[in-house]
Short mmCIF file of C-alpha atoms in Angstrom, two decimals:
data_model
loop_
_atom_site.label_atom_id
_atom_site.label_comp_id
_atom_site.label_asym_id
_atom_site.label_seq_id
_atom_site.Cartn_x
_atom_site.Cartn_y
_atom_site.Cartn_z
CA UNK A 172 1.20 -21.08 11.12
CA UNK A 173 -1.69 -18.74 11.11
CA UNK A 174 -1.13 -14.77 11.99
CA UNK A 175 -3.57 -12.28 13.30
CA UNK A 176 -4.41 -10.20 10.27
CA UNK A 177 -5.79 -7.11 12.90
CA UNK A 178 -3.59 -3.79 12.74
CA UNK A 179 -1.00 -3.37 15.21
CA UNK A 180 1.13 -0.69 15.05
CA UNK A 181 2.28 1.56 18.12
CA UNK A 182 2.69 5.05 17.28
CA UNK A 183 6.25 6.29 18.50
CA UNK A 184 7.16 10.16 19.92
CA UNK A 185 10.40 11.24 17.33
CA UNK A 186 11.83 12.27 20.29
CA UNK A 187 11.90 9.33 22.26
CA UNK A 188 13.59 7.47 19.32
CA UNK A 189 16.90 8.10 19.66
CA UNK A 190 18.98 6.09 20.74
CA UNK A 191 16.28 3.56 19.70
CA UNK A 192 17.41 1.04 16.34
CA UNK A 193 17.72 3.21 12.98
CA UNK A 194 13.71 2.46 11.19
CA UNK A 195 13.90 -0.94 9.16
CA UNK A 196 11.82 1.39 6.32
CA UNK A 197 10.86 5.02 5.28
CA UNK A 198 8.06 5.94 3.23
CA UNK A 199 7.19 9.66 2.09
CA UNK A 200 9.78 10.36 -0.65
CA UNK A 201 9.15 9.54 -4.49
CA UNK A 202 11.02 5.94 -3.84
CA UNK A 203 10.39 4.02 -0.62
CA UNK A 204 13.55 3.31 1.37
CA UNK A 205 15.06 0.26 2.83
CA UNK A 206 17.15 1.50 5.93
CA UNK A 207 19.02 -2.11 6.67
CA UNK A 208 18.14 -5.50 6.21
CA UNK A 209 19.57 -6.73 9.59
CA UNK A 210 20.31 -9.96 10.94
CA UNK A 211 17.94 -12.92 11.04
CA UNK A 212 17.51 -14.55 14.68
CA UNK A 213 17.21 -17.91 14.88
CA UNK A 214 16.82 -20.33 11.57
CA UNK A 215 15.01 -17.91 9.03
CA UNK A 216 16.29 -17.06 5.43
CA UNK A 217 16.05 -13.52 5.50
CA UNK A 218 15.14 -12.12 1.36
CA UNK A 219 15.04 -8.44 0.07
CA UNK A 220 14.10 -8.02 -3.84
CA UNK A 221 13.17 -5.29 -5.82
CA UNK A 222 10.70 -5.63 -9.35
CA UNK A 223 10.16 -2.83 -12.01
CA UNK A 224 7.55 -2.79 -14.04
CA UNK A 225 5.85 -0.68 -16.48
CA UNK A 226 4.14 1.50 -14.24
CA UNK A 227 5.39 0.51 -10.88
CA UNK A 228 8.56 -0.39 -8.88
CA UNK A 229 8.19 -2.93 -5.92
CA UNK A 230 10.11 -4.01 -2.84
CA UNK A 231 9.60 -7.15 -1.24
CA UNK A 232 11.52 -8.55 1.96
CA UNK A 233 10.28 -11.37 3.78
CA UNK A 234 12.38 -13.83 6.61
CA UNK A 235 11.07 -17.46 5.69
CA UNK A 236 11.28 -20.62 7.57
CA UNK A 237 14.47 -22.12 7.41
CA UNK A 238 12.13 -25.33 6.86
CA UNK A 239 10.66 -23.92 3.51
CA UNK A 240 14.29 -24.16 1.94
CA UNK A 241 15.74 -22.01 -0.45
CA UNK A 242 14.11 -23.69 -3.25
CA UNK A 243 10.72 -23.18 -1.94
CA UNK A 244 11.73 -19.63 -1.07
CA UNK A 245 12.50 -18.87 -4.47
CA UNK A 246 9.25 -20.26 -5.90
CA UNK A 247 7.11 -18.23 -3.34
CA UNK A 248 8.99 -15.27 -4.39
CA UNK A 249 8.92 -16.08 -8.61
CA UNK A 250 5.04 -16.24 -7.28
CA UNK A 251 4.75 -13.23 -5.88
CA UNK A 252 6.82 -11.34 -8.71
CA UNK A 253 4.79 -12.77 -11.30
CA UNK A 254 1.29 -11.82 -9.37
CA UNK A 255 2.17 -8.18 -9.26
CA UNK A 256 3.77 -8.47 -12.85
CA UNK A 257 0.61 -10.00 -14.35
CA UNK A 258 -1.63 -7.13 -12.57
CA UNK A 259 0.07 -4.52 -14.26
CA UNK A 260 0.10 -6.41 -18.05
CA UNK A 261 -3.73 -7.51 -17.15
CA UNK A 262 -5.88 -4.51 -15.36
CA UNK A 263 -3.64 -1.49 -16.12
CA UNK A 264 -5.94 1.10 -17.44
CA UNK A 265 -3.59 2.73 -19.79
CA UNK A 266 -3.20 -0.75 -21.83
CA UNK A 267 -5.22 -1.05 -24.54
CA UNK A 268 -5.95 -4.62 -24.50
CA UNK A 269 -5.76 -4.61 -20.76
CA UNK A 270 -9.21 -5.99 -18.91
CA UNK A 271 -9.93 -2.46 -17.20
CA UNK A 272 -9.46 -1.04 -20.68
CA UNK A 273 -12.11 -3.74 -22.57
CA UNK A 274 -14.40 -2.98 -19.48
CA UNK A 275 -14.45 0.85 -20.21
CA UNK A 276 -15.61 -0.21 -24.25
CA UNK A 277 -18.21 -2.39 -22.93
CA UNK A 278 -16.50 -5.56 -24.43
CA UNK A 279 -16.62 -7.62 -21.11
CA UNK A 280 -18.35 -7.47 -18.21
CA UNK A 281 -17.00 -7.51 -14.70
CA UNK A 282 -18.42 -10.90 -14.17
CA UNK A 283 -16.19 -12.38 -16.96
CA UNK A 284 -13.29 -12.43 -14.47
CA UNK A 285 -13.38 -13.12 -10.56
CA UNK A 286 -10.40 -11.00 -10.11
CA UNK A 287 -11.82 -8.29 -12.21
CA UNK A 288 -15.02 -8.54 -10.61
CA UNK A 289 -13.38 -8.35 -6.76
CA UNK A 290 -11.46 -4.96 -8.17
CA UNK A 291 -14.61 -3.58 -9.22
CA UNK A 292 -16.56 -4.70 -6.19
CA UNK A 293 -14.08 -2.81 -3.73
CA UNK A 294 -14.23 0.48 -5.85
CA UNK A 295 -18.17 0.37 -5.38
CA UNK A 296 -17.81 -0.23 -1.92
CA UNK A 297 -15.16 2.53 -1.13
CA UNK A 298 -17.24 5.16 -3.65
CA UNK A 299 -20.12 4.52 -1.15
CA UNK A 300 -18.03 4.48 2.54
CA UNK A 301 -16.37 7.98 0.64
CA UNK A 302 -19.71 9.46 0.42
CA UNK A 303 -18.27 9.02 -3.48
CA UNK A 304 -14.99 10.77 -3.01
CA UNK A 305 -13.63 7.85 -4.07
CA UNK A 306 -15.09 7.20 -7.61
CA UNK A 307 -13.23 5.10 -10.46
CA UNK A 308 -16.59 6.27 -13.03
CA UNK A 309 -16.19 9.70 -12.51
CA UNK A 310 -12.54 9.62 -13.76
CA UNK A 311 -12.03 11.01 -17.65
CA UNK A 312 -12.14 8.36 -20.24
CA UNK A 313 -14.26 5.88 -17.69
CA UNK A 314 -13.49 3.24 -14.95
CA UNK A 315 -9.83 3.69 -13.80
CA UNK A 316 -9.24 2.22 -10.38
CA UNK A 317 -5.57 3.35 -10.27
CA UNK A 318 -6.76 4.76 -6.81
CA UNK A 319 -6.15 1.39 -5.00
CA UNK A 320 -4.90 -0.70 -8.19
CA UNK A 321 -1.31 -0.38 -6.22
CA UNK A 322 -2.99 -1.19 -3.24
CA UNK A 323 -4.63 -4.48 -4.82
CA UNK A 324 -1.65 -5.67 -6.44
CA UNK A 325 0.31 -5.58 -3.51
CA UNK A 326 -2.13 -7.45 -1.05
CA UNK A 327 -2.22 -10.16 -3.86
CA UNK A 328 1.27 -10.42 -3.93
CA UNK A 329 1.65 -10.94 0.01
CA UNK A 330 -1.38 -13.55 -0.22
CA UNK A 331 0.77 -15.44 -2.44
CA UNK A 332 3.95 -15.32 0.12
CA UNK A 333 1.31 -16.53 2.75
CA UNK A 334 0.10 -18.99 1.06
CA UNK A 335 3.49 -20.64 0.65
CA UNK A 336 4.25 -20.63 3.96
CA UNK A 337 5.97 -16.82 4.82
CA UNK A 338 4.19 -15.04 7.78
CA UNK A 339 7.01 -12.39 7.80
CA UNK A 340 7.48 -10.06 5.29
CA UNK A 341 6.64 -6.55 4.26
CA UNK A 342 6.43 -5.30 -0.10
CA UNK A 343 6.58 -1.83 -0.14
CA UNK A 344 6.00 0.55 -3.39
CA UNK A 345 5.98 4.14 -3.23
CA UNK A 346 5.05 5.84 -0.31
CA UNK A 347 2.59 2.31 0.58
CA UNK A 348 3.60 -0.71 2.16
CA UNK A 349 1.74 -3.78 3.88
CA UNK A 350 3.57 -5.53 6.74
CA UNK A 351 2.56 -8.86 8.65
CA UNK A 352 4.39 -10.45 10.90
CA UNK A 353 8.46 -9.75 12.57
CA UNK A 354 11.21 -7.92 10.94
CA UNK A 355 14.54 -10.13 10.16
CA UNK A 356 16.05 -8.49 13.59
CA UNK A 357 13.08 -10.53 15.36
CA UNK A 358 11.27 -7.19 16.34
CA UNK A 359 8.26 -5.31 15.04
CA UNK A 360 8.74 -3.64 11.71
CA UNK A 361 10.25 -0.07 12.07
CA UNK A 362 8.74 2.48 9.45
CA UNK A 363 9.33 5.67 9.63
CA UNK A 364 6.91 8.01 7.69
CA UNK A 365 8.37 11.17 6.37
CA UNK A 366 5.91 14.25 5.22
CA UNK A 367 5.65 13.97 1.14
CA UNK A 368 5.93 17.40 0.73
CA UNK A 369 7.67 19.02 3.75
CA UNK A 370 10.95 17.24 4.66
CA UNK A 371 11.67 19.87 7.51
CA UNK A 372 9.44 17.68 9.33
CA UNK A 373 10.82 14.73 11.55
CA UNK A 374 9.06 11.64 10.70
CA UNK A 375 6.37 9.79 12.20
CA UNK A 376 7.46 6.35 13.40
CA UNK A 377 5.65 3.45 13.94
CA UNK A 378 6.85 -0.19 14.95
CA UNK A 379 3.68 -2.65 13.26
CA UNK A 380 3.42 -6.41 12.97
CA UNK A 381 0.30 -5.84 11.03
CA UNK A 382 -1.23 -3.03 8.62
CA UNK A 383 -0.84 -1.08 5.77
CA UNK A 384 -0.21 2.55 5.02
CA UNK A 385 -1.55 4.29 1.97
CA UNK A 386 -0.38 7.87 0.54
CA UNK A 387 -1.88 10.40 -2.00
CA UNK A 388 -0.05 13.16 -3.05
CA UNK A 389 3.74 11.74 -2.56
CA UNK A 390 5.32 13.15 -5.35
CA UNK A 391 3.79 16.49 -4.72
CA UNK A 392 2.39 17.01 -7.94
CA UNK A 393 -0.65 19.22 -8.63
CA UNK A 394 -4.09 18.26 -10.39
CA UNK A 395 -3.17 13.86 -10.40
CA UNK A 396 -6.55 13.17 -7.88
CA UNK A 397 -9.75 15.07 -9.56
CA UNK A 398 -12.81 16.11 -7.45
CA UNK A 399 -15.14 13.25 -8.87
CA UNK A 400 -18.00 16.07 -7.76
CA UNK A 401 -16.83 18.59 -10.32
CA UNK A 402 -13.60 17.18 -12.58
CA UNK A 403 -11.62 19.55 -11.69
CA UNK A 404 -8.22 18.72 -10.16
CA UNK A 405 -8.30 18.60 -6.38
CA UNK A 406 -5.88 21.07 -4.91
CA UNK A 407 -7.61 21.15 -0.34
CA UNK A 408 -4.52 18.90 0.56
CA UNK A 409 -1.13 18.88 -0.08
CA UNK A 410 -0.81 15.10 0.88
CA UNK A 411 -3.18 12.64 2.69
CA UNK A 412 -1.13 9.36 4.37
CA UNK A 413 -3.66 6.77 6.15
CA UNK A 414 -3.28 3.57 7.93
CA UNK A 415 -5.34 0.53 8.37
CA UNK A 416 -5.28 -3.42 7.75
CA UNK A 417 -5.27 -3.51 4.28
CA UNK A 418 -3.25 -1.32 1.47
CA UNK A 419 -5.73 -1.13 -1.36
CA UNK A 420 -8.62 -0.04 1.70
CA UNK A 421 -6.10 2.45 2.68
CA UNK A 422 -5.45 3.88 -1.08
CA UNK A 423 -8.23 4.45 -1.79
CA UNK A 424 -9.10 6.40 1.51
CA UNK A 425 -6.01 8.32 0.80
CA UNK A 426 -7.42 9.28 -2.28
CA UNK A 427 -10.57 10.02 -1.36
CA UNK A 428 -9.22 12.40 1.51
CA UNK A 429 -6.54 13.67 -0.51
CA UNK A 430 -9.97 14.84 -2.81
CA UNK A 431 -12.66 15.76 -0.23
CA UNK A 432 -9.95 17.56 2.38
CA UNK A 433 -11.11 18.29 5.85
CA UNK A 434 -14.58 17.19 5.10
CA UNK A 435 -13.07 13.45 4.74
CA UNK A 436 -11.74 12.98 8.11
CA UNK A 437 -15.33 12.15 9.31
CA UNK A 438 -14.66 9.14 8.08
CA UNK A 439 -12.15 7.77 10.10
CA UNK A 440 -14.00 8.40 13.62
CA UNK A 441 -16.57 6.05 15.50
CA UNK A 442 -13.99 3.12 16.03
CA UNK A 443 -12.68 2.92 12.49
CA UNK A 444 -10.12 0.40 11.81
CA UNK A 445 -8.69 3.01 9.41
CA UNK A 446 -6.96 6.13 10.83
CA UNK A 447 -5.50 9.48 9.10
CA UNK A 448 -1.88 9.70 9.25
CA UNK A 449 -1.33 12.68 7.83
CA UNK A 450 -3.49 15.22 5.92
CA UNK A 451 -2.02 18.84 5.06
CA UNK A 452 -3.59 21.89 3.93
CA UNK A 453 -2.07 23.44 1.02
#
């Protein structure tokens, strides 16, 4: 089964929603939210699961195959646990022994590791699309890509359910989430964003079968994202949400916009597959 991996997500009025289906998922708060599983149409074995780890929690839901059996189910999901589990023990910055750490000393090069190498790769290539709003050198104490280390973990995880078969799922941490495929009710996923900072607002909702969207600023702290230009904590936007095919892409544009403010949204014009959700003034 092979699934077209270009966005697709239909913006929906808030108005027009009701008496539309409640969202399948919310982002926008400190901890995602999973509205209802539902029901799986036809033969599918529908999974939700949720992961902790030291810096991170994770939701995962996925309708497999009936065909894959529960045994192969569980060993695409042990998979795609242990992928996200080992990224956090393996690149986390603030681990000592951790690659991203030995990196920073000079102890190994980038090259030593094709995963490593990939991570830094996409943080040269988003400090130059950011006009270097985006920079993992310019953060204090050396490389730190924690801007779309989430990001990167989670699109490795959903590799691995693809590779084992499952077309359908959406993982989800934070205020981010990737989503390919059909929710278990057989219909596009449901998310509904929520402003991070202003929950008078109604949400945005948007139904997707592909995409990712990618948040700065969700738990409304001050002084987290630093102007790379100056090292000084960033303080032009309260929150920057964008959306785009793929999460750690869309991080790391957060970031960056979250950073640069209004200046940023140039970015995202001239047929960009990457759009700006949301991005408030303070």
């Amino acid at each position: 089964m092979r699934i077209d991996e270009q966005p697709r997500t239909r913006w929906i009025d808030p108005s027009l929603f009701q008496p539309r289906p409640r969202p399948d998922l919310r982002l926008g708060a400190r901890h995602h939210r999973i509205d209802r599983i539902g029901t799986a149409t036809g033969d599918r074995i529908v999974v939700q699961h949720t992961v902790r780890t030291a810096t991170a929690e994770y939701s995962l839901l996925f309708n497999a195959p009936e065909w894959l059996g529960r045994r192969g189910v569980g060993e695409a999901l042990r998979d795609a646990v242990a992928e996200l589990r080992a990224i956090d023990l393996t690149y986390g910055p603030a681990r000592p022994e951790s690659l991203v750490s030995r990196l920073r000393r000079g102890e190994i090069g980038p090259e030593s590791y094709p995963p490593l190498a990939d991570l830094v790769d996409r943080c040269a290539a988003m400090r130059a699309a950011t006009d270097g709003w985006f920079d993992a050198w310019a953060v204090p104490g050396g490389f730190d890509p924690g801007g779309l280390l989430g990001g990167w973990a989670v699109e490795r995880a959903a590799a691995r359910l693809r590779a084992a078969g499952i077309h359908d799922y959406a993982v989800l941490t934070g205020a981010d989430l990737v989503v390919r495929g059909q929710a278990a009710h057989g219909g596009p996923w449901r998310v509904a964003v929520h402003h991070p900072t202003d929950r008078r607002r109604p949400p945005l909702v948007l139904e997707m079968t592909a995409g990712a969207v990618g948040t700065s600023g969700v738990t409304g702290r001050q002084g987290h994202v630093v102007d790379p230009h100056t090292g000084e904590p960033a303080d032009r936007f309260a929150a920057a949400t964008v959306v785009g095919p793929d999460l750690a892409v869309a991080d790391a544009y957060a970031t960056a916009l979250y950073a640069a403010g209004p200046v940023g949204l140039a970015w995202f014009r001239d047929g960009s597959d990457y759009h700006a959700l949301l991005a408030d003034r303070r």
